[in-house]
């Protein structure tokens, strides 16, 4: 199947966004995809903020994007936009780092007032980076994601159903994009 890079753009160690992504990664892996998690918060701040393109962590992240067939990008909403740490990473990637790739944008936030951040803040950047296909994304309310004491993640039933649909659509689109690339 495909190689999927699953990018959490949250700066928080206890991130609902990262936990949700890792939860969804298991579904993609069960469908036969190789899933590679990348938590942007683990990249040294001096490399991101200093725009150090030669820093080993930036070089590795760039290589992970290049290697992936598809990319899941998750971010919390801050000030009606995606996180600054995600912006810092995207700024350091090549202009067309998403060329030929299928992308699934996922956003988390505390209020439905931020739903449009997905389409009006994140999607245009992904498009400008050359994504071959940006599938339908999803906004998840923070209150719909809970973490058990054992670290397990529970997603509210209606949200879980919607996320299953967007992840499955992403998975199906990965197959179509791979076929088109092989034929082209």
Short mmCIF file of C-alpha atoms in Angstrom, two decimals:
data_model
loop_
_atom_site.label_atom_id
_atom_site.label_comp_id
_atom_site.label_asym_id
_atom_site.label_seq_id
_atom_site.Cartn_x
_atom_site.Cartn_y
_atom_site.Cartn_z
CA UNK A 1 0.00 0.00 0.00
CA UNK A 2 1.07 3.60 0.52
CA UNK A 3 3.45 5.41 2.84
CA UNK A 4 1.59 8.00 4.93
CA UNK A 5 3.28 10.79 6.87
CA UNK A 6 1.06 11.77 9.83
CA UNK A 7 2.05 15.28 10.96
CA UNK A 8 0.91 16.79 14.24
CA UNK A 9 1.30 20.55 14.18
CA UNK A 10 0.57 21.01 17.87
CA UNK A 11 3.19 22.56 20.16
CA UNK A 12 1.66 20.85 23.22
CA UNK A 13 3.03 17.70 24.86
CA UNK A 14 -0.51 16.72 25.93
CA UNK A 15 -1.98 17.55 22.54
CA UNK A 16 -5.47 16.36 21.66
CA UNK A 17 -4.49 16.85 18.03
CA UNK A 18 -1.52 14.48 18.27
CA UNK A 19 -3.55 11.93 20.21
CA UNK A 20 -6.31 12.05 17.63
CA UNK A 21 -3.81 11.59 14.80
CA UNK A 22 -2.13 8.62 16.49
CA UNK A 23 -5.61 7.12 17.00
CA UNK A 24 -6.38 7.54 13.28
CA UNK A 25 -2.92 6.23 12.34
CA UNK A 26 -3.98 2.83 13.67
CA UNK A 27 -6.88 2.73 11.20
CA UNK A 28 -4.59 3.60 8.29
CA UNK A 29 -2.06 0.97 9.41
CA UNK A 30 -4.85 -1.62 9.67
CA UNK A 31 -5.68 -0.82 6.03
CA UNK A 32 -2.14 -1.81 5.09
CA UNK A 33 -0.47 1.60 4.91
CA UNK A 34 2.95 2.31 6.38
CA UNK A 35 2.31 5.23 8.75
CA UNK A 36 5.16 7.47 9.90
CA UNK A 37 4.27 9.87 12.74
CA UNK A 38 5.90 13.29 12.91
CA UNK A 39 5.26 15.58 15.87
CA UNK A 40 6.53 19.00 14.80
CA UNK A 41 7.00 19.99 18.46
CA UNK A 42 9.91 17.52 18.64
CA UNK A 43 11.89 19.48 16.04
CA UNK A 44 14.28 21.86 17.85
CA UNK A 45 12.87 25.38 18.05
CA UNK A 46 16.20 26.91 17.04
CA UNK A 47 16.08 24.95 13.77
CA UNK A 48 12.49 25.99 13.02
CA UNK A 49 12.73 29.63 14.09
CA UNK A 50 16.25 30.11 12.76
CA UNK A 51 15.21 28.68 9.37
CA UNK A 52 18.12 26.27 9.54
CA UNK A 53 17.53 24.24 6.39
CA UNK A 54 20.69 22.22 7.10
CA UNK A 55 19.72 21.13 10.62
CA UNK A 56 19.47 17.31 10.73
CA UNK A 57 15.87 17.43 12.04
CA UNK A 58 14.78 19.71 9.18
CA UNK A 59 16.62 17.56 6.62
CA UNK A 60 14.92 14.45 8.06
CA UNK A 61 11.46 16.07 8.01
CA UNK A 62 12.00 17.16 4.40
CA UNK A 63 12.99 13.60 3.48
CA UNK A 64 9.90 12.20 5.21
CA UNK A 65 7.66 14.49 3.17
CA UNK A 66 9.48 13.50 -0.03
CA UNK A 67 9.12 9.80 0.73
CA UNK A 68 5.40 9.90 1.58
CA UNK A 69 2.64 9.04 -0.88
CA UNK A 70 0.11 10.78 1.34
CA UNK A 71 0.20 13.24 4.21
CA UNK A 72 -2.22 13.68 7.10
CA UNK A 73 -1.76 17.14 8.60
CA UNK A 74 -3.39 17.85 11.94
CA UNK A 75 -3.31 21.14 13.77
CA UNK A 76 -5.08 22.90 16.60
CA UNK A 77 -6.66 26.24 15.77
CA UNK A 78 -4.99 29.27 17.32
CA UNK A 79 -6.28 32.76 16.48
CA UNK A 80 -8.46 31.36 13.66
CA UNK A 81 -5.51 29.72 11.89
CA UNK A 82 -3.23 26.70 12.07
CA UNK A 83 -0.44 26.61 14.65
CA UNK A 84 2.72 28.68 14.37
CA UNK A 85 4.94 25.64 14.82
CA UNK A 86 3.27 23.99 11.81
CA UNK A 87 3.70 27.22 9.83
CA UNK A 88 7.39 27.29 10.74
CA UNK A 89 7.87 23.76 9.39
CA UNK A 90 5.86 24.32 6.21
CA UNK A 91 7.95 27.44 5.52
CA UNK A 92 11.13 25.34 5.55
CA UNK A 93 9.90 22.68 3.15
CA UNK A 94 10.46 22.97 -0.60
CA UNK A 95 7.78 25.02 -2.40
CA UNK A 96 6.19 21.92 -3.93
CA UNK A 97 6.81 19.47 -1.08
CA UNK A 98 3.28 18.10 -1.51
CA UNK A 99 3.44 17.65 -5.30
CA UNK A 100 1.85 14.39 -6.37
CA UNK A 101 0.60 13.65 -2.86
CA UNK A 102 -2.85 13.07 -1.42
CA UNK A 103 -3.41 15.20 1.70
CA UNK A 104 -5.92 14.90 4.54
CA UNK A 105 -6.24 18.10 6.62
CA UNK A 106 -7.56 17.69 10.18
CA UNK A 107 -8.17 20.53 12.61
CA UNK A 108 -9.05 20.56 16.30
CA UNK A 109 -10.46 23.45 18.27
CA UNK A 110 -12.50 24.54 21.23
CA UNK A 111 -15.39 26.09 19.32
CA UNK A 112 -17.24 25.59 16.06
CA UNK A 113 -16.47 29.27 15.43
CA UNK A 114 -13.13 28.01 14.07
CA UNK A 115 -14.47 25.44 11.58
CA UNK A 116 -13.58 27.64 8.60
CA UNK A 117 -9.89 27.69 9.58
CA UNK A 118 -9.58 24.38 7.76
CA UNK A 119 -10.72 25.75 4.40
CA UNK A 120 -9.60 29.37 4.67
CA UNK A 121 -6.26 29.07 6.48
CA UNK A 122 -4.84 25.56 6.06
CA UNK A 123 -6.17 24.34 2.70
CA UNK A 124 -4.76 27.27 0.63
CA UNK A 125 -1.25 26.62 1.96
CA UNK A 126 -1.50 22.91 1.19
CA UNK A 127 -2.76 23.75 -2.28
CA UNK A 128 0.11 26.19 -2.88
CA UNK A 129 2.55 23.42 -1.95
CA UNK A 130 1.34 21.42 -4.94
CA UNK A 131 -0.84 18.73 -3.36
CA UNK A 132 -2.25 16.49 -6.09
CA UNK A 133 -5.46 15.93 -4.16
CA UNK A 134 -6.65 17.44 -0.89
CA UNK A 135 -9.47 15.25 0.35
CA UNK A 136 -12.35 16.41 2.50
CA UNK A 137 -10.92 17.38 5.88
CA UNK A 138 -12.55 17.41 9.27
CA UNK A 139 -12.81 19.79 12.24
CA UNK A 140 -13.03 18.05 15.62
CA UNK A 141 -14.10 19.81 18.78
CA UNK A 142 -11.70 19.38 21.70
CA UNK A 143 -14.57 18.14 23.87
CA UNK A 144 -15.08 15.20 21.47
CA UNK A 145 -11.61 13.80 22.23
CA UNK A 146 -10.95 12.22 25.62
CA UNK A 147 -7.90 10.38 26.87
CA UNK A 148 -8.09 7.60 29.43
CA UNK A 149 -5.61 7.15 32.27
CA UNK A 150 -4.00 4.38 30.22
CA UNK A 151 -3.46 6.79 27.31
CA UNK A 152 -6.27 5.35 25.21
CA UNK A 153 -8.20 7.81 23.07
CA UNK A 154 -11.98 7.91 22.86
CA UNK A 155 -13.74 9.99 20.23
CA UNK A 156 -17.41 10.96 20.57
CA UNK A 157 -19.57 8.61 18.45
CA UNK A 158 -20.77 11.10 15.82
CA UNK A 159 -17.28 12.51 15.39
CA UNK A 160 -15.75 9.02 15.28
CA UNK A 161 -18.11 8.07 12.45
CA UNK A 162 -17.26 11.21 10.47
CA UNK A 163 -13.52 10.70 11.01
CA UNK A 164 -13.80 7.09 9.87
CA UNK A 165 -15.39 8.33 6.65
CA UNK A 166 -12.73 10.97 5.92
CA UNK A 167 -9.89 8.57 6.75
CA UNK A 168 -11.40 5.89 4.50
CA UNK A 169 -11.85 8.45 1.68
CA UNK A 170 -8.21 9.48 2.13
CA UNK A 171 -7.12 5.84 1.99
CA UNK A 172 -9.12 5.25 -1.19
CA UNK A 173 -7.73 8.43 -2.75
CA UNK A 174 -4.19 7.25 -1.96
CA UNK A 175 -4.81 4.22 -4.12
CA UNK A 176 -6.14 6.32 -7.00
CA UNK A 177 -3.25 8.81 -6.79
CA UNK A 178 -0.74 5.94 -6.80
CA UNK A 179 -2.37 4.44 -9.90
CA UNK A 180 -2.31 7.79 -11.70
CA UNK A 181 1.36 8.34 -10.82
CA UNK A 182 2.26 4.86 -12.09
CA UNK A 183 0.35 5.44 -15.34
CA UNK A 184 1.79 8.92 -15.89
#
